[in-house]
Amino acid sequence: LAKTTQPISMDSYEGQEVNITCSHNNIATNDYITWYQQFPSQGPRFIIQGYKTKVTNEVASLFIPADRKSSTLSLPRVSLSDTAVYYCLVVKGGATNKLIFGTGTLLAVQP
Amino acid sequence: DVKVTQSSRYLVKRTGEKVFLECVQDMDHENMFWYRQDPGLGLRLIYFSYDVKMKEKGDIPEGYSVSREKKERFSLILESASTNQTSMYLCASRPQGEETQYFGPGTRLLVL
């Protein structure tokens, strides 16, 4: 499974758009890019998944360039409740029994 | 809505005790997982199960065992708890054919 690299932490203010970039240089052809969110004292929660170009749901957008060696999670107009750790994972398509979580990015949203 | 529950949020045990951590999911998922999460190390897979009575070792199975007698329930067992097993334990489930895993709230275990 491809290794991912993302910033350890980011700061933002309420109402701003936040972009968290993840690099995955060794991504394979059948791998997907997946993001999870984890609040303190809770289990991770799936946010969004994509293969290429752009994916949007009610929570976030995911931008993946053509070479797929990186991806950017975009959170529009963050609020204090978006303070969490965000994990970027590369997941093999199909039946996947193993998720490899790195240390993630701690996003701190301030008033 | 998928619901994964864990029997305890916080647990304090003594060295050498046998510890049972229970996980139940209500969505008929075939696959279930146990992870531990430690600062600076992320989540590490201990064991997983893809069917009743089936189990596979993850990355760090030493000191742990599991039991899956019913589809909805996956138990993690610490045969003889040690202080280095103090951690946050997370259970997850996943339906066959999907990649998304659904996590429980976690059990924070302290071994004294």
Short mmCIF file of C-alpha atoms in Angstrom, two decimals:
data_model
loop_
_atom_site.label_atom_id
_atom_site.label_comp_id
_atom_site.label_asym_id
_atom_site.label_seq_id
_atom_site.Cartn_x
_atom_site.Cartn_y
_atom_site.Cartn_z
CA LEU A 1 0.00 0.00 0.00
CA ALA A 2 1.25 3.45 -0.91
CA LYS A 3 2.69 5.56 1.90
CA THR A 4 1.08 8.94 2.46
CA THR A 5 2.57 12.20 3.70
CA GLN A 6 0.50 15.06 5.09
CA PRO A 7 1.19 18.04 7.38
CA ILE A 8 1.19 17.30 11.07
CA SER A 9 -1.00 20.26 11.92
CA MET A 10 -2.85 23.25 10.46
CA ASP A 11 -4.54 26.27 11.96
CA SER A 12 -7.57 28.05 10.60
CA TYR A 13 -10.32 30.48 11.58
CA GLU A 14 -14.04 29.99 11.48
CA GLY A 15 -15.57 30.66 8.08
CA GLN A 16 -12.39 30.01 6.12
CA GLU A 17 -11.89 27.34 3.49
CA VAL A 18 -9.27 24.80 4.52
CA ASN A 19 -7.23 22.71 2.11
CA ILE A 20 -5.21 19.76 3.39
CA THR A 21 -2.83 18.22 0.89
CA CYS A 22 -1.59 14.66 0.98
CA SER A 23 1.16 13.17 -1.16
CA HIS A 24 1.13 9.51 -2.24
CA ASN A 25 3.86 9.17 -4.84
CA ASN A 26 3.69 5.37 -5.07
CA ILE A 27 -0.05 5.06 -5.63
CA ALA A 28 -0.99 2.05 -7.76
CA THR A 29 -3.43 1.96 -10.66
CA ASN A 30 -6.26 0.32 -8.70
CA ASP A 31 -5.81 2.33 -5.49
CA TYR A 32 -8.36 4.81 -4.19
CA ILE A 33 -7.74 7.88 -2.03
CA THR A 34 -9.83 8.02 1.11
CA TRP A 35 -10.09 10.55 3.91
CA TYR A 36 -11.25 9.92 7.47
CA GLN A 37 -11.96 12.41 10.26
CA GLN A 38 -11.41 11.70 13.95
CA PHE A 39 -12.66 13.77 16.88
CA PRO A 40 -11.05 13.38 20.31
CA SER A 41 -12.14 10.21 22.12
CA GLN A 42 -14.05 8.91 19.09
CA GLY A 43 -13.34 6.45 16.32
CA PRO A 44 -12.44 7.68 12.81
CA ARG A 45 -15.31 8.51 10.48
CA PHE A 46 -15.26 8.19 6.70
CA ILE A 47 -15.48 11.58 4.91
CA ILE A 48 -14.84 11.12 1.23
CA GLN A 49 -13.22 8.85 -1.33
CA GLY A 50 -12.08 9.40 -4.90
CA TYR A 51 -10.09 7.91 -7.76
CA LYS A 52 -9.31 10.93 -9.94
CA THR A 53 -10.45 14.49 -10.77
CA LYS A 54 -12.93 15.92 -8.29
CA VAL A 55 -15.42 14.42 -5.88
CA THR A 56 -17.83 16.45 -3.76
CA ASN A 57 -20.26 15.50 -1.05
CA GLU A 58 -22.15 17.38 1.65
CA VAL A 59 -19.07 17.51 3.89
CA ALA A 60 -16.05 18.11 1.68
CA SER A 61 -14.47 18.10 -1.76
CA LEU A 62 -11.56 16.01 -2.89
CA PHE A 63 -9.29 17.16 -5.69
CA ILE A 64 -7.02 14.64 -7.39
CA PRO A 65 -4.70 15.73 -10.23
CA ALA A 66 -4.17 13.62 -13.32
CA ASP A 67 -0.96 11.97 -12.05
CA ARG A 68 -2.74 11.00 -8.78
CA LYS A 69 0.48 11.48 -6.79
CA SER A 70 -1.25 13.87 -4.46
CA SER A 71 -4.74 14.85 -3.35
CA THR A 72 -6.31 17.81 -1.57
CA LEU A 73 -9.16 17.64 0.89
CA SER A 74 -11.12 20.90 0.87
CA LEU A 75 -13.40 21.87 3.76
CA PRO A 76 -15.58 24.87 2.91
CA ARG A 77 -16.26 27.46 5.59
CA VAL A 78 -14.97 25.55 8.62
CA SER A 79 -16.48 25.91 12.06
CA LEU A 80 -15.13 25.17 15.52
CA SER A 81 -16.67 21.70 15.34
CA ASP A 82 -14.40 20.81 12.41
CA THR A 83 -11.43 20.73 14.78
CA ALA A 84 -10.24 17.14 14.40
CA VAL A 85 -7.51 14.94 13.00
CA TYR A 86 -7.83 14.23 9.27
CA TYR A 87 -6.28 11.09 7.83
CA CYS A 88 -5.42 10.51 4.19
CA LEU A 89 -5.32 6.84 3.20
CA VAL A 90 -4.57 5.01 -0.01
CA VAL A 91 -6.85 2.00 -0.23
CA LYS A 92 -6.55 -0.89 -2.65
CA GLY A 93 -9.71 -1.25 -4.71
CA GLY A 94 -11.84 -4.31 -4.01
CA ALA A 95 -12.00 -6.27 -0.79
CA THR A 96 -9.63 -4.43 1.52
CA ASN A 97 -8.93 -5.75 4.94
CA LYS A 98 -6.23 -3.35 5.90
CA LEU A 99 -6.38 0.39 6.34
CA ILE A 100 -3.08 2.07 7.10
CA PHE A 101 -3.57 5.22 9.11
CA GLY A 102 -0.62 7.57 9.42
CA THR A 103 -0.47 10.22 12.10
CA GLY A 104 -2.89 12.49 10.23
CA THR A 105 -3.25 16.28 10.21
CA LEU A 106 -4.55 17.99 13.30
CA LEU A 107 -6.76 20.86 12.15
CA ALA A 108 -7.36 23.47 14.83
CA VAL A 109 -10.14 25.93 14.05
CA GLN A 110 -10.17 29.10 16.09
CA PRO A 111 -12.97 31.65 16.57
CA ASP B 1 -27.19 4.45 10.01
CA VAL B 2 -24.44 1.98 10.83
CA LYS B 3 -23.89 1.51 14.52
CA VAL B 4 -20.79 -0.05 16.04
CA THR B 5 -20.79 -0.20 19.81
CA GLN B 6 -18.07 -1.13 22.25
CA SER B 7 -18.83 -2.48 25.69
CA SER B 8 -16.86 0.09 27.68
CA ARG B 9 -15.55 3.61 27.03
CA TYR B 10 -13.01 3.42 29.86
CA LEU B 11 -11.47 0.42 31.56
CA VAL B 12 -8.85 0.07 34.28
CA LYS B 13 -7.23 -3.32 34.84
CA ARG B 14 -4.26 -4.71 36.72
CA THR B 15 -1.22 -6.40 35.21
CA GLY B 16 -1.87 -10.10 34.67
CA GLU B 17 -5.66 -9.83 34.49
CA LYS B 18 -7.60 -11.34 31.61
CA VAL B 19 -9.42 -8.58 29.74
CA PHE B 20 -12.36 -8.85 27.34
CA LEU B 21 -13.26 -6.04 24.98
CA GLU B 22 -16.56 -6.51 23.20
CA CYS B 23 -17.71 -5.01 19.92
CA VAL B 24 -21.15 -5.29 18.36
CA GLN B 25 -22.37 -4.05 14.97
CA ASP B 26 -25.97 -3.95 13.86
CA MET B 27 -25.61 -3.85 10.07
CA ASP B 28 -24.90 -7.49 9.27
CA HIS B 29 -21.36 -6.69 8.12
CA GLU B 30 -19.16 -9.63 7.27
CA ASN B 31 -15.83 -8.03 8.20
CA MET B 32 -14.81 -6.80 11.62
CA PHE B 33 -11.53 -5.35 12.89
CA TRP B 34 -9.67 -4.50 16.06
CA TYR B 35 -7.12 -1.65 16.11
CA ARG B 36 -5.15 0.05 18.80
CA GLN B 37 -4.26 3.72 18.62
CA ASP B 38 -1.26 5.23 20.34
CA PRO B 39 0.15 8.77 20.15
CA GLY B 40 2.59 9.16 17.28
CA LEU B 41 1.87 5.68 15.93
CA GLY B 42 -1.55 6.09 14.33
CA LEU B 43 -3.92 3.11 14.21
CA ARG B 44 -2.43 -0.36 14.05
CA LEU B 45 -4.40 -3.45 13.10
CA ILE B 46 -4.40 -6.22 15.73
CA TYR B 47 -6.79 -8.81 14.26
CA PHE B 48 -9.62 -8.97 11.77
CA SER B 49 -12.38 -11.40 10.93
CA TYR B 50 -14.11 -11.88 7.59
CA ASP B 51 -16.73 -14.37 8.77
CA VAL B 52 -18.04 -16.14 11.83
CA LYS B 53 -15.30 -18.23 13.49
CA MET B 54 -12.74 -16.90 10.98
CA LYS B 55 -9.86 -14.67 12.03
CA GLU B 56 -6.66 -13.29 10.59
CA LYS B 57 -3.69 -11.70 12.33
CA GLY B 58 -3.03 -8.06 11.69
CA ASP B 59 0.22 -6.22 12.22
CA ILE B 60 0.52 -6.55 16.01
CA PRO B 61 -1.31 -9.69 17.23
CA GLU B 62 1.15 -10.62 19.98
CA GLY B 63 -0.48 -10.68 23.39
CA TYR B 64 -4.00 -10.67 21.95
CA SER B 65 -6.58 -13.18 20.78
CA VAL B 66 -10.05 -12.76 19.29
CA SER B 67 -13.35 -14.56 19.15
CA ARG B 68 -16.18 -14.31 16.63
CA GLU B 69 -18.94 -16.74 17.54
CA LYS B 70 -21.72 -14.62 16.07
CA LYS B 71 -21.68 -12.38 13.02
CA GLU B 72 -22.52 -9.22 14.93
CA ARG B 73 -20.01 -9.65 17.75
CA PHE B 74 -16.21 -9.54 17.71
CA SER B 75 -14.31 -9.84 20.97
CA LEU B 76 -10.71 -8.89 21.70
CA ILE B 77 -9.04 -10.78 24.54
CA LEU B 78 -5.93 -9.82 26.44
CA GLU B 79 -4.94 -13.13 28.05
CA SER B 80 -2.64 -11.50 30.61
CA ALA B 81 -2.74 -7.72 30.49
CA SER B 82 0.53 -5.83 30.58
CA THR B 83 1.27 -2.13 31.00
CA ASN B 84 2.36 -1.81 27.37
CA GLN B 85 -1.18 -2.71 26.36
CA THR B 86 -2.46 0.56 27.80
CA SER B 87 -4.01 2.15 24.75
CA MET B 88 -7.16 3.24 22.93
CA TYR B 89 -8.81 0.21 21.31
CA LEU B 90 -11.02 0.75 18.28
CA CYS B 91 -13.37 -1.73 16.68
CA ALA B 92 -14.59 -1.37 13.08
CA SER B 93 -16.83 -3.23 10.68
CA ARG B 94 -17.08 -3.28 6.91
CA PRO B 95 -19.64 -4.80 4.54
CA GLN B 96 -18.41 -7.16 1.87
CA GLY B 97 -17.66 -5.35 -1.38
CA GLU B 98 -17.15 -1.92 0.18
CA GLU B 99 -13.93 -0.25 1.27
CA THR B 100 -15.36 2.00 3.96
CA GLN B 101 -14.87 0.89 7.54
CA TYR B 102 -17.25 2.02 10.28
CA PHE B 103 -15.68 2.60 13.65
CA GLY B 104 -16.97 2.35 17.18
CA PRO B 105 -16.32 5.04 19.81
CA GLY B 106 -13.27 3.27 21.24
CA THR B 107 -12.31 1.83 24.62
CA ARG B 108 -9.55 3.55 26.53
CA LEU B 109 -7.77 0.82 28.53
CA LEU B 110 -5.37 1.56 31.34
CA VAL B 111 -3.32 -1.35 32.69
CA LEU B 112 -1.73 -0.66 36.07
#
